[in-house]
Structure formats: structure tokens, C-alpha cells
mmCIF file of C-alpha atoms in Angstrom:
data_model
loop_
_atom_site.group_PDB
_atom_site.id
_atom_site.type_symbol
_atom_site.label_atom_id
_atom_site.label_comp_id
_atom_site.label_asym_id
_atom_site.label_seq_id
_atom_site.Cartn_x
_atom_site.Cartn_y
_atom_site.Cartn_z
ATOM 1 C CA MET A 60 -53.382 -65.685 27.176
ATOM 2 C CA LYS A 61 -51.169 -68.700 26.448
ATOM 3 C CA LYS A 62 -49.814 -70.497 29.070
ATOM 4 C CA LEU A 63 -46.598 -70.042 30.697
ATOM 5 C CA VAL A 64 -44.037 -72.885 30.042
ATOM 6 C CA PHE A 65 -42.115 -73.977 33.141
ATOM 7 C CA LEU A 66 -39.217 -76.593 33.371
ATOM 8 C CA LEU A 67 -38.849 -79.023 35.430
ATOM 9 C CA PHE A 68 -35.459 -78.958 36.738
ATOM 10 C CA LEU A 69 -32.700 -76.585 36.949
ATOM 11 C CA THR A 70 -29.045 -75.924 37.902
ATOM 12 C CA ALA A 71 -29.014 -72.087 37.085
ATOM 13 C CA ILE A 72 -31.646 -69.694 36.790
ATOM 14 C CA VAL A 73 -31.716 -67.003 34.231
ATOM 15 C CA GLY A 74 -34.647 -64.239 33.070
ATOM 16 C CA CYS A 75 -36.209 -61.347 34.418
ATOM 17 C CA GLY A 76 -39.590 -60.127 35.451
ATOM 18 C CA LYS A 77 -41.919 -63.045 36.013
ATOM 19 C CA GLU A 78 -40.038 -65.771 34.151
ATOM 20 C CA LYS A 79 -37.444 -67.872 35.821
ATOM 21 C CA LYS A 80 -36.234 -70.496 33.453
ATOM 22 C CA LEU A 81 -34.811 -73.787 34.873
ATOM 23 C CA VAL A 82 -31.496 -74.290 32.777
ATOM 24 C CA HIS A 83 -29.480 -77.410 32.841
ATOM 25 C CA VAL A 84 -26.014 -76.403 32.170
ATOM 26 C CA SER A 85 -23.517 -78.801 30.823
ATOM 27 C CA THR A 86 -20.270 -79.410 32.598
ATOM 28 C CA LYS A 87 -18.481 -81.820 30.221
ATOM 29 C CA THR A 88 -19.220 -79.963 26.845
ATOM 30 C CA LYS A 89 -17.103 -76.702 26.531
ATOM 31 C CA PRO A 90 -18.593 -75.603 22.837
ATOM 32 C CA ILE A 91 -16.193 -73.009 21.081
ATOM 33 C CA LYS A 92 -16.113 -71.129 17.527
ATOM 34 C CA GLU A 93 -13.938 -71.269 14.554
ATOM 35 C CA VAL A 94 -14.682 -69.081 11.900
ATOM 36 C CA ILE A 95 -14.512 -71.463 8.213
ATOM 37 C CA VAL A 96 -15.437 -68.856 5.782
ATOM 38 C CA ASP A 97 -16.131 -64.853 5.961
ATOM 39 C CA SER A 98 -17.133 -61.968 3.747
ATOM 40 C CA LEU A 99 -20.474 -63.209 3.340
ATOM 41 C CA LYS A 100 -23.205 -60.758 2.782
ATOM 42 C CA HIS A 101 -26.027 -61.790 5.417
ATOM 43 C CA PRO A 102 -26.026 -65.683 4.978
ATOM 44 C CA TRP A 103 -29.672 -66.764 5.401
ATOM 45 C CA SER A 104 -29.214 -70.536 4.576
ATOM 46 C CA ILE A 105 -26.946 -73.407 3.991
ATOM 47 C CA ALA A 106 -27.171 -76.969 2.156
ATOM 48 C CA PHE A 107 -24.632 -79.575 2.012
ATOM 49 C CA LEU A 108 -23.790 -80.955 -1.115
ATOM 50 C CA SER A 109 -20.940 -82.834 0.387
ATOM 51 C CA GLU A 110 -18.951 -82.812 3.787
ATOM 52 C CA GLU A 111 -16.921 -79.877 2.168
ATOM 53 C CA GLU A 112 -18.904 -78.464 -0.270
ATOM 54 C CA VAL A 113 -22.184 -76.383 0.417
ATOM 55 C CA LEU A 114 -24.762 -74.039 -1.120
ATOM 56 C CA VAL A 115 -25.128 -70.782 0.743
ATOM 57 C CA SER A 116 -28.030 -68.183 0.265
ATOM 58 C CA GLU A 117 -26.926 -64.774 1.080
ATOM 59 C CA LYS A 118 -29.974 -62.417 1.701
ATOM 60 C CA ASP A 119 -28.165 -59.373 0.412
ATOM 61 C CA GLY A 120 -26.161 -61.064 -2.200
ATOM 62 C CA ASP A 121 -26.295 -64.380 -4.338
ATOM 63 C CA LEU A 122 -27.111 -68.069 -4.156
ATOM 64 C CA LEU A 123 -23.346 -69.432 -3.604
ATOM 65 C CA LYS A 124 -21.390 -72.811 -3.856
ATOM 66 C CA VAL A 125 -18.887 -72.480 -1.265
ATOM 67 C CA SER A 126 -15.826 -74.927 -0.416
ATOM 68 C CA LEU A 127 -15.175 -75.152 3.464
ATOM 69 C CA SER A 128 -11.656 -76.285 2.878
ATOM 70 C CA SER A 129 -10.466 -73.867 -0.036
ATOM 71 C CA LYS A 130 -12.622 -70.972 1.300
ATOM 72 C CA LYS A 131 -13.317 -70.140 -2.474
ATOM 73 C CA LYS A 132 -16.886 -69.215 -3.586
ATOM 74 C CA LYS A 133 -19.006 -69.317 -6.974
ATOM 75 C CA VAL A 134 -21.916 -67.753 -7.716
ATOM 76 C CA ILE A 135 -24.710 -69.634 -8.856
ATOM 77 C CA LYS A 136 -25.899 -68.541 -12.375
ATOM 78 C CA GLY A 137 -29.384 -68.096 -13.393
ATOM 79 C CA PHE A 138 -31.398 -67.149 -10.446
ATOM 80 C CA PRO A 139 -34.745 -66.156 -10.942
ATOM 81 C CA ARG A 140 -34.837 -62.310 -12.305
ATOM 82 C CA ASP A 141 -37.570 -61.174 -10.190
ATOM 83 C CA LEU A 142 -35.481 -61.517 -6.800
ATOM 84 C CA THR A 143 -35.816 -57.835 -5.027
ATOM 85 C CA ASP A 144 -33.358 -55.251 -5.445
ATOM 86 C CA SER A 145 -30.967 -54.538 -2.752
ATOM 87 C CA ILE A 146 -32.566 -51.552 -1.422
ATOM 88 C CA ARG A 147 -31.906 -52.462 1.927
ATOM 89 C CA VAL A 148 -28.114 -51.311 1.671
ATOM 90 C CA VAL A 149 -29.936 -48.023 1.986
ATOM 91 C CA TRP A 150 -32.622 -49.046 4.313
ATOM 92 C CA ARG A 151 -31.828 -51.790 6.879
ATOM 93 C CA GLY A 152 -35.420 -52.222 7.856
ATOM 94 C CA ASP A 153 -35.861 -54.329 4.529
ATOM 95 C CA ASN A 154 -36.101 -57.895 5.447
ATOM 96 C CA SER A 155 -36.236 -59.038 1.504
ATOM 97 C CA GLY A 156 -33.831 -60.818 -0.377
ATOM 98 C CA ILE A 157 -32.853 -64.865 -1.031
ATOM 99 C CA PHE A 158 -33.927 -67.068 2.275
ATOM 100 C CA GLU A 159 -33.891 -70.888 2.305
ATOM 101 C CA VAL A 160 -32.027 -73.122 0.111
ATOM 102 C CA LEU A 161 -33.061 -76.840 0.243
ATOM 103 C CA LEU A 162 -31.936 -79.830 -1.094
ATOM 104 C CA HIS A 163 -34.734 -82.259 -2.692
ATOM 105 C CA PRO A 164 -34.856 -85.481 -0.813
ATOM 106 C CA ASP A 165 -33.546 -87.461 -4.054
ATOM 107 C CA PHE A 166 -31.116 -84.435 -4.991
ATOM 108 C CA LYS A 167 -28.136 -87.228 -5.777
ATOM 109 C CA ASN A 168 -30.317 -88.410 -8.676
ATOM 110 C CA ASN A 169 -32.298 -85.124 -10.101
ATOM 111 C CA ASN A 170 -29.929 -82.464 -8.751
ATOM 112 C CA GLN A 171 -33.065 -80.379 -7.893
ATOM 113 C CA ILE A 172 -33.022 -77.761 -5.145
ATOM 114 C CA TYR A 173 -35.924 -75.368 -3.586
ATOM 115 C CA LEU A 174 -35.251 -71.652 -3.056
ATOM 116 C CA SER A 175 -37.236 -69.141 -1.241
ATOM 117 C CA TYR A 176 -36.925 -65.578 -1.767
ATOM 118 C CA ALA A 177 -38.622 -61.776 -2.105
ATOM 119 C CA ALA A 178 -39.696 -61.576 -5.594
ATOM 120 C CA LYS A 179 -40.798 -58.333 -7.007
ATOM 121 C CA LYS A 180 -43.304 -56.972 -9.622
ATOM 122 C CA LEU A 181 -42.856 -53.261 -11.210
ATOM 123 C CA ASN A 182 -44.818 -50.790 -9.342
ATOM 124 C CA LYS A 183 -46.421 -53.629 -7.064
ATOM 125 C CA GLY A 184 -43.974 -54.361 -4.496
ATOM 126 C CA SER A 185 -42.878 -57.815 -3.438
ATOM 127 C CA ALA A 186 -44.159 -61.196 -2.139
ATOM 128 C CA THR A 187 -42.445 -64.326 -0.798
ATOM 129 C CA LYS A 188 -41.966 -67.103 -3.515
ATOM 130 C CA VAL A 189 -40.592 -70.610 -3.749
ATOM 131 C CA VAL A 190 -39.232 -72.430 -6.801
ATOM 132 C CA ARG A 191 -37.653 -75.664 -7.777
ATOM 133 C CA ALA A 192 -34.786 -75.620 -10.063
ATOM 134 C CA ALA A 193 -32.125 -78.143 -11.007
ATOM 135 C CA LEU A 194 -28.637 -77.402 -10.573
ATOM 136 C CA HIS A 195 -26.482 -78.014 -13.644
ATOM 137 C CA ASN A 196 -22.902 -76.968 -13.937
ATOM 138 C CA ASP A 197 -23.197 -74.176 -11.408
ATOM 139 C CA SER A 198 -26.285 -72.672 -12.773
ATOM 140 C CA LEU A 199 -30.235 -72.923 -12.309
ATOM 141 C CA ILE A 200 -32.090 -74.537 -14.855
ATOM 142 C CA ASP A 201 -35.425 -75.840 -15.383
ATOM 143 C CA ILE A 202 -37.170 -73.264 -12.732
ATOM 144 C CA LYS A 203 -40.631 -73.945 -11.888
ATOM 145 C CA THR A 204 -42.802 -71.700 -9.271
ATOM 146 C CA ILE A 205 -43.808 -73.778 -6.371
ATOM 147 C CA LEU A 206 -45.642 -71.223 -4.500
ATOM 148 C CA GLU A 207 -46.503 -67.530 -4.711
ATOM 149 C CA ALA A 208 -47.834 -65.916 -1.583
ATOM 150 C CA GLY A 209 -49.174 -62.695 -2.784
ATOM 151 C CA PRO A 210 -50.399 -60.084 -3.004
ATOM 152 C CA TYR A 211 -47.420 -58.179 -3.659
ATOM 153 C CA LEU A 212 -46.783 -55.256 -1.372
ATOM 154 C CA LYS A 213 -44.679 -52.265 -0.685
ATOM 155 C CA GLU A 214 -44.148 -53.701 2.914
ATOM 156 C CA TYR A 215 -40.693 -55.244 3.400
ATOM 157 C CA HIS A 216 -41.300 -57.357 6.448
ATOM 158 C CA HIS A 217 -41.994 -60.595 7.844
ATOM 159 C CA TYR A 218 -41.600 -62.852 4.634
ATOM 160 C CA GLY A 219 -41.076 -66.164 6.320
ATOM 161 C CA GLY A 220 -39.385 -68.254 3.813
ATOM 162 C CA GLY A 221 -38.712 -71.209 5.758
ATOM 163 C CA MET A 222 -38.816 -74.729 4.359
ATOM 164 C CA THR A 223 -38.251 -78.267 5.379
ATOM 165 C CA PHE A 224 -39.105 -81.835 3.936
ATOM 166 C CA GLY A 225 -40.906 -83.763 6.552
ATOM 167 C CA THR A 226 -40.600 -87.548 6.758
ATOM 168 C CA ASP A 227 -43.831 -87.803 4.843
ATOM 169 C CA GLY A 228 -41.760 -86.525 1.683
ATOM 170 C CA LYS A 229 -43.970 -83.470 1.852
ATOM 171 C CA LEU A 230 -42.553 -80.002 1.618
ATOM 172 C CA TYR A 231 -43.334 -77.636 4.446
ATOM 173 C CA ILE A 232 -43.224 -73.705 3.917
ATOM 174 C CA THR A 233 -43.572 -70.815 5.976
ATOM 175 C CA ILE A 234 -45.302 -67.804 4.690
ATOM 176 C CA GLY A 235 -45.180 -64.499 7.060
ATOM 177 C CA GLU A 236 -47.888 -61.989 7.206
ATOM 178 C CA ARG A 237 -45.799 -59.162 5.751
ATOM 179 C CA LEU A 238 -47.385 -56.230 7.954
ATOM 180 C CA PHE A 239 -44.989 -53.944 10.381
ATOM 181 C CA LYS A 240 -47.907 -52.466 12.241
ATOM 182 C CA GLU A 241 -50.971 -54.369 13.593
ATOM 183 C CA ILE A 242 -53.122 -51.411 13.699
ATOM 184 C CA ASP A 243 -52.957 -51.820 9.725
ATOM 185 C CA GLU A 244 -54.608 -55.227 9.963
ATOM 186 C CA PRO A 245 -57.925 -55.496 8.074
ATOM 187 C CA LYS A 246 -61.136 -56.368 9.938
ATOM 188 C CA ILE A 247 -60.409 -60.065 9.428
ATOM 189 C CA PRO A 248 -56.593 -60.182 10.469
ATOM 190 C CA ILE A 249 -54.344 -61.510 7.457
ATOM 191 C CA ALA A 250 -52.895 -64.419 9.371
ATOM 192 C CA GLN A 251 -56.655 -65.661 10.597
ATOM 193 C CA ASP A 252 -57.958 -64.915 6.947
ATOM 194 C CA LEU A 253 -58.317 -68.290 5.051
ATOM 195 C CA LYS A 254 -58.504 -66.691 1.599
ATOM 196 C CA ASP A 255 -55.101 -65.026 2.254
ATOM 197 C CA LYS A 256 -52.093 -66.596 1.781
ATOM 198 C CA ARG A 257 -49.981 -64.663 4.229
ATOM 199 C CA GLY A 258 -49.221 -65.693 7.896
ATOM 200 C CA LYS A 259 -49.801 -69.296 7.007
ATOM 201 C CA ILE A 260 -48.000 -72.843 6.949
ATOM 202 C CA TYR A 261 -48.107 -75.259 3.724
ATOM 203 C CA ARG A 262 -47.873 -78.494 3.027
ATOM 204 C CA LEU A 263 -47.142 -79.518 -0.760
ATOM 205 C CA HIS A 264 -45.853 -82.169 -2.911
ATOM 206 C CA THR A 265 -42.333 -81.830 -4.227
ATOM 207 C CA ASP A 266 -43.892 -80.457 -7.510
ATOM 208 C CA GLY A 267 -46.205 -78.161 -5.672
ATOM 209 C CA ASN A 268 -49.198 -80.102 -5.971
ATOM 210 C CA ILE A 269 -51.785 -80.505 -2.836
ATOM 211 C CA PRO A 270 -51.548 -83.712 -0.991
ATOM 212 C CA ASP A 271 -54.900 -85.179 -0.623
ATOM 213 C CA ASP A 272 -54.390 -85.623 2.914
ATOM 214 C CA ASN A 273 -54.129 -81.920 3.850
ATOM 215 C CA PRO A 274 -56.784 -80.645 6.656
ATOM 216 C CA ASP A 275 -59.576 -79.098 5.050
ATOM 217 C CA PHE A 276 -60.153 -75.520 5.780
ATOM 218 C CA GLY A 277 -63.039 -75.113 3.624
ATOM 219 C CA LYS A 278 -63.845 -74.529 -0.477
ATOM 220 C CA GLU A 279 -62.796 -70.952 -0.081
ATOM 221 C CA ALA A 280 -59.274 -71.524 1.763
ATOM 222 C CA VAL A 281 -56.156 -70.844 -0.024
ATOM 223 C CA PRO A 282 -54.644 -74.106 -1.612
ATOM 224 C CA GLY A 283 -52.110 -76.415 0.283
ATOM 225 C CA LEU A 284 -53.147 -74.465 3.713
ATOM 226 C CA TYR A 285 -51.703 -76.546 7.110
ATOM 227 C CA ALA A 286 -51.747 -74.288 9.582
ATOM 228 C CA LEU A 287 -52.645 -70.764 10.269
ATOM 229 C CA GLY A 288 -52.256 -67.560 12.596
ATOM 230 C CA ILE A 289 -48.334 -67.456 11.914
ATOM 231 C CA ARG A 290 -46.821 -63.810 12.176
ATOM 232 C CA ALA A 291 -43.160 -64.160 11.122
ATOM 233 C CA ALA A 292 -41.915 -67.833 11.271
ATOM 234 C CA GLN A 293 -38.409 -68.217 9.757
ATOM 235 C CA GLY A 294 -37.058 -71.392 11.007
ATOM 236 C CA ILE A 295 -38.683 -75.144 10.403
ATOM 237 C CA THR A 296 -37.293 -78.574 11.152
ATOM 238 C CA VAL A 297 -37.883 -82.128 11.780
ATOM 239 C CA GLN A 298 -37.210 -84.097 15.169
ATOM 240 C CA PRO A 299 -35.723 -86.890 13.376
ATOM 241 C CA GLU A 300 -36.618 -89.271 16.618
ATOM 242 C CA THR A 301 -40.407 -88.648 16.429
ATOM 243 C CA GLY A 302 -40.703 -87.248 12.812
ATOM 244 C CA GLU A 303 -42.520 -84.121 14.455
ATOM 245 C CA ILE A 304 -42.307 -80.760 12.864
ATOM 246 C CA TRP A 305 -41.089 -77.814 14.971
ATOM 247 C CA PHE A 306 -40.602 -74.194 14.193
ATOM 248 C CA SER A 307 -39.849 -70.706 15.406
ATOM 249 C CA GLU A 308 -42.072 -67.645 15.544
ATOM 250 C CA HIS A 309 -40.968 -64.138 15.864
ATOM 251 C CA GLY A 310 -43.015 -61.966 18.159
ATOM 252 C CA THR A 311 -43.126 -58.127 18.403
ATOM 253 C CA ARG A 312 -42.545 -56.791 21.721
ATOM 254 C CA GLN A 313 -41.428 -60.086 23.214
ATOM 255 C CA GLY A 314 -43.614 -63.157 22.306
ATOM 256 C CA ASP A 315 -40.824 -65.077 20.452
ATOM 257 C CA GLU A 316 -42.084 -68.760 20.574
ATOM 258 C CA VAL A 317 -40.786 -72.269 19.472
ATOM 259 C CA ASN A 318 -43.721 -74.471 18.041
ATOM 260 C CA GLN A 319 -44.641 -78.069 17.282
ATOM 261 C CA LEU A 320 -46.561 -78.092 13.838
ATOM 262 C CA LYS A 321 -49.970 -79.774 13.878
ATOM 263 C CA ALA A 322 -52.349 -80.200 11.060
ATOM 264 C CA GLY A 323 -54.800 -77.512 10.921
ATOM 265 C CA ALA A 324 -53.814 -75.684 13.925
ATOM 266 C CA ASN A 325 -54.203 -71.916 14.625
ATOM 267 C CA TYR A 326 -51.331 -70.481 16.329
ATOM 268 C CA GLY A 327 -53.397 -67.224 17.196
ATOM 269 C CA TRP A 328 -51.591 -64.351 15.689
ATOM 270 C CA PRO A 329 -52.694 -61.389 16.317
ATOM 271 C CA ILE A 330 -55.875 -62.334 18.348
ATOM 272 C CA ILE A 331 -53.329 -63.990 21.010
ATOM 273 C CA THR A 332 -49.749 -63.272 21.685
ATOM 274 C CA THR A 333 -47.317 -64.236 24.354
ATOM 275 C CA GLY A 334 -45.836 -60.981 24.119
ATOM 276 C CA GLY A 335 -47.348 -57.383 23.156
ATOM 277 C CA TYR A 336 -48.188 -55.379 20.212
ATOM 278 C CA ARG A 337 -46.115 -52.979 18.370
ATOM 279 C CA SER A 338 -49.133 -50.810 17.667
ATOM 280 C CA ARG A 339 -50.034 -50.347 21.496
ATOM 281 C CA ASP A 340 -53.611 -49.169 20.801
ATOM 282 C CA TYR A 341 -54.216 -52.144 18.670
ATOM 283 C CA VAL A 342 -57.225 -54.495 20.051
ATOM 284 C CA PRO A 343 -57.755 -57.561 18.034
ATOM 285 C CA PRO A 344 -61.139 -59.160 17.172
ATOM 286 C CA ILE A 345 -62.943 -61.793 18.766
ATOM 287 C CA ILE A 346 -63.117 -64.800 16.536
ATOM 288 C CA GLU A 347 -66.255 -66.867 17.612
ATOM 289 C CA GLU A 348 -65.411 -70.499 18.039
ATOM 290 C CA ALA A 349 -61.497 -70.503 17.310
ATOM 291 C CA VAL A 350 -59.258 -72.773 19.123
ATOM 292 C CA PHE A 351 -55.942 -71.738 19.239
ATOM 293 C CA THR A 352 -52.634 -73.770 19.854
ATOM 294 C CA ASP A 353 -50.078 -72.582 22.666
ATOM 295 C CA PRO A 354 -46.315 -72.488 21.889
ATOM 296 C CA ILE A 355 -44.045 -75.323 23.450
ATOM 297 C CA TRP A 356 -41.702 -72.534 24.607
ATOM 298 C CA TYR A 357 -42.010 -68.669 24.715
ATOM 299 C CA TRP A 358 -39.393 -65.882 25.971
ATOM 300 C CA GLN A 359 -40.245 -62.781 27.881
ATOM 301 C CA HIS A 360 -37.419 -61.193 26.376
ATOM 302 C CA THR A 361 -36.633 -60.832 22.776
ATOM 303 C CA VAL A 362 -34.670 -63.296 20.865
ATOM 304 C CA ALA A 363 -35.616 -63.422 17.396
ATOM 305 C CA PRO A 364 -35.336 -67.147 17.011
ATOM 306 C CA THR A 365 -34.529 -68.433 13.412
ATOM 307 C CA GLY A 366 -33.256 -71.265 11.572
ATOM 308 C CA LEU A 367 -33.395 -74.087 14.408
ATOM 309 C CA MET A 368 -32.401 -77.804 14.123
ATOM 310 C CA PHE A 369 -32.311 -81.079 16.106
ATOM 311 C CA TYR A 370 -28.655 -82.187 16.690
ATOM 312 C CA THR A 371 -27.713 -85.912 16.113
ATOM 313 C CA GLY A 372 -23.921 -85.645 15.784
ATOM 314 C CA ASP A 373 -21.596 -87.280 18.044
ATOM 315 C CA GLU A 374 -19.071 -84.230 18.938
ATOM 316 C CA PHE A 375 -21.624 -83.372 21.692
ATOM 317 C CA PRO A 376 -22.755 -86.552 23.568
ATOM 318 C CA GLU A 377 -24.683 -84.628 25.899
ATOM 319 C CA TRP A 378 -26.423 -82.743 23.257
ATOM 320 C CA LYS A 379 -27.680 -85.794 21.431
ATOM 321 C CA ASN A 380 -31.485 -85.048 19.996
ATOM 322 C CA ASP A 381 -31.470 -81.645 21.557
ATOM 323 C CA LEU A 382 -33.088 -78.615 19.573
ATOM 324 C CA LEU A 383 -30.888 -75.873 18.980
ATOM 325 C CA VAL A 384 -32.500 -72.316 18.355
ATOM 326 C CA PRO A 385 -30.281 -69.268 17.036
ATOM 327 C CA GLY A 386 -31.480 -65.960 17.694
ATOM 328 C CA LEU A 387 -30.939 -62.578 16.015
ATOM 329 C CA SER A 388 -31.850 -60.279 18.566
ATOM 330 C CA LYS A 389 -29.827 -61.294 21.545
ATOM 331 C CA GLY A 390 -27.156 -62.989 19.169
ATOM 332 C CA SER A 391 -27.211 -66.013 21.389
ATOM 333 C CA LEU A 392 -27.570 -70.021 20.556
ATOM 334 C CA TRP A 393 -30.158 -71.828 22.965
ATOM 335 C CA ARG A 394 -29.981 -75.652 23.739
ATOM 336 C CA PHE A 395 -33.261 -77.370 24.584
ATOM 337 C CA ARG A 396 -33.799 -80.581 25.850
ATOM 338 C CA ILE A 397 -37.102 -82.198 24.798
ATOM 339 C CA GLU A 398 -38.901 -85.265 26.388
ATOM 340 C CA ASN A 399 -42.489 -86.418 25.221
ATOM 341 C CA ASP A 400 -42.747 -83.275 23.291
ATOM 342 C CA THR A 401 -42.217 -80.991 26.577
ATOM 343 C CA ILE A 402 -39.097 -78.750 27.029
ATOM 344 C CA LYS A 403 -37.286 -80.228 30.094
ATOM 345 C CA SER A 404 -34.611 -77.915 30.036
ATOM 346 C CA ALA A 405 -33.094 -74.944 28.287
ATOM 347 C CA GLU A 406 -29.209 -73.725 28.277
ATOM 348 C CA GLU A 407 -28.308 -70.263 26.496
ATOM 349 C CA LEU A 408 -24.902 -70.449 24.737
ATOM 350 C CA PHE A 409 -21.888 -68.276 24.102
ATOM 351 C CA ILE A 410 -23.374 -65.717 26.254
ATOM 352 C CA ASP A 411 -20.020 -63.952 26.331
ATOM 353 C CA ASP A 412 -19.602 -63.996 22.653
ATOM 354 C CA ARG A 413 -22.892 -62.748 20.983
ATOM 355 C CA VAL A 414 -23.379 -62.181 17.247
ATOM 356 C CA ARG A 415 -26.733 -62.381 15.413
ATOM 357 C CA SER A 416 -27.149 -66.021 14.293
ATOM 358 C CA ARG A 417 -29.358 -66.788 11.702
ATOM 359 C CA LYS A 418 -29.082 -70.628 11.050
ATOM 360 C CA VAL A 419 -27.616 -73.616 12.631
ATOM 361 C CA ALA A 420 -27.035 -76.824 10.324
ATOM 362 C CA GLN A 421 -25.280 -80.253 10.382
ATOM 363 C CA SER A 422 -22.942 -81.719 7.836
ATOM 364 C CA PRO A 423 -23.484 -85.405 6.682
ATOM 365 C CA GLU A 424 -20.552 -86.466 9.104
ATOM 366 C CA GLY A 425 -22.365 -84.623 12.085
ATOM 367 C CA LYS A 426 -20.201 -81.334 12.243
ATOM 368 C CA LEU A 427 -22.248 -78.374 13.660
ATOM 369 C CA TYR A 428 -22.331 -75.114 11.888
ATOM 370 C CA MET A 429 -23.866 -71.671 12.196
ATOM 371 C CA LEU A 430 -24.156 -68.733 10.054
ATOM 372 C CA THR A 431 -23.603 -65.116 11.416
ATOM 373 C CA ASP A 432 -26.316 -62.559 10.358
ATOM 374 C CA GLU A 433 -23.687 -59.860 9.344
ATOM 375 C CA ASP A 434 -22.211 -57.352 6.820
ATOM 376 C CA ASN A 435 -18.963 -59.784 7.133
ATOM 377 C CA GLY A 436 -21.130 -62.912 7.643
ATOM 378 C CA LYS A 437 -19.306 -65.840 8.456
ATOM 379 C CA ILE A 438 -19.720 -69.951 8.651
ATOM 380 C CA VAL A 439 -18.859 -70.977 11.932
ATOM 381 C CA ARG A 440 -17.736 -74.306 12.891
ATOM 382 C CA ILE A 441 -18.985 -75.097 16.352
ATOM 383 C CA LYS A 442 -16.295 -77.611 18.209
ATOM 384 C CA ASN A 443 -16.266 -79.115 21.302
ATOM 385 C CA LYS A 444 -13.296 -78.086 23.574
ATOM 386 C CA THR A 445 -13.516 -80.798 26.307
ATOM 387 C CA ASN A 446 -11.584 -80.762 29.566
#
């Protein structure tokens, strides 16, 4: 079993069962929510073109350009035609749609963006796909496939789709394992199979080519592979102070995690988990000589952590360089204080005002925003109401 993560100091205790989390509660900072834009269809990601203009991906809708001042929305034309249909309007268990929208590091000069989404093939199902495109006159042009994580399946779960650029200029992509029940795992589980593109994290050049210094998993490993043993990672981000990359991971019955990404690491799914299995009779195989990497943090209740980020703004001085992690299941927002790659304290925010929270993001001027995962999805500004 993975080791339990203990914190080193407390001013309050939360949790249940075996786990007691030591939580630092701020007395000077009073975060409040202000709705900036609403009527979004389950927004998934946000990218700042400027302080007042953003791109927003709707999981159940379109790629939009949104003005935070006028509230006006404009659909970006030319999205790839293989985007999955909106059958989730009928069946809410479908996780397909548009996922991350990410600006190229040199966007000001090349207007390039990256998009992850659930792509479809006739009579075959869907798979996670990443494309690069140029944004020109509110349309996508020069679309190029960067990663296609087949096989195409008639499962509509756990696509992953999180993306970030590292300080090395490389593109990091999370791909989920796509299964709903562990009992359906093949003899070599998907996330442990080096020949299978699913259940992995990839590291690529901006054009999709494979960096020479990627870890070597052997000749039969899928190209671009950087880490394995992933179930359903969505959020991935860079720690500005250190350049380290962190990602969130969904468990099944509990087992939600925060991990630090390491080259060549195996995060264990489904051989080991900090939670339980959805298929309670499932017995994972033994993989000889496998070395698994423990999470930095895990919860013993379901949080469904998503689009995390490190805060570097000035509005919340006590939060400087802290990790913020939103959650879908409990609808909360978590703040972690980190020192030397160790979580020293945790605070759960907005516990009296819960809403399914998909992503937190920071504007160029350091303002803090959150996307809510609702039929009437919102862009929420998180402001500091001081004493």
C-alpha cells in the first residue's frame, strides 16, 4: 500500500476514519466569489489572451472567445469535425467533449494553440486526441494532430486531456486509461502496458516530435511516453519556483491523489491504489520488479480533483506559491502549502458554498479565477475580502 501522507502542523482537524489532516486556517485572508460570466456549458479550461479576453473550452459545447468585461461570447470556428457528439445531454455518464485549451509558449508571435478533446470514428467509438492549430480571425486553421491515443472505444470515460508546458519548453499531456470497471482490465492492465497509449503521461516537442532525452521504456513502448500507471489524470501544472510538474489523479472508491511528475515513474494503477476498486472482486496481477511512485497527497474521501495550479499573485499574500486544487465530487477548493516537495498544510475553502469546480487559473495580472462544472457553468472571480 502507498504510504499515508501526514502533515506537520495544525490549527484545525478535518476528515474522518483513520485520516486526520492537519490544516492551517488563514485568519487574514477572506476569499469570496464573484460570478463574472455565466451560461457556459460545463466549461473545462480557460486560456488568457489578455487580461480581459479569454478562450474557454466547453465540455458540452464549443471553443469560445469570451470578454470578461462585456460578457460577450463568440464561437471559434473550424473546430475539428471528429469531435464527439453531445450524447451526454441524454446520458450524463459520458465524459467526452472538449477538454484543455492551451496557448503555445510563443503565442504572441505564432498564434498557435493546443486543444485536447474526445475524437470519434464511425462505428468505432472515441479516443483522446490533441491537435495544434493557429487562431486566425476567430477561426482555427492549419490544424495538425499532435497525439492520438487510441484505440477508439465505445467507452466514454477517463479521457484525461490535461496539458501544460514545462520550463523546458516541452508539452506534457495526460491520457486516461478509459475503463470504467477494473474487472474489464486485460491480463496486462492498460495503464501498465507499455504498448498501449492509454493510462500514460507524454512529453513532446511543440510540433509533436519526440524529445531525445525522454526516458527509455524499450523498443516496444509507445512513442513519447514519459510516465505510466495513470487512471484518470486531468489537471497538470508547473510549480514556478522549482520547475517541477504536478498532476491530479482520480481514484475510484476514494484514492484521489496529488502527484509530482518524475521521468520514467510508474504511479501504480491498477496494481496499487490509495483507495478501493469499483469492481470489488478485482484482484490485480503481480508485476515482477515493478517500482511504484507514491503520491505526494491523497484523500480518504472522494474529491475528484481536476485543474490545479500554483498561485503567484499578490491579492492573497498568504497564498503565495501555494497549490490550489479544485474538486468535482465535493465541490470544494483546496489550498496546499508546500515546502521541499512536501505538503506541510492544507485548507479546504468554500465549504459552505460548494459547487462542482473544474479548474482554477490566474490572469496575466495575477487575478484568480475558477470554472464551475454546471449546466449553467460560470467563470468565477475569487477575491480577497480583508478585515
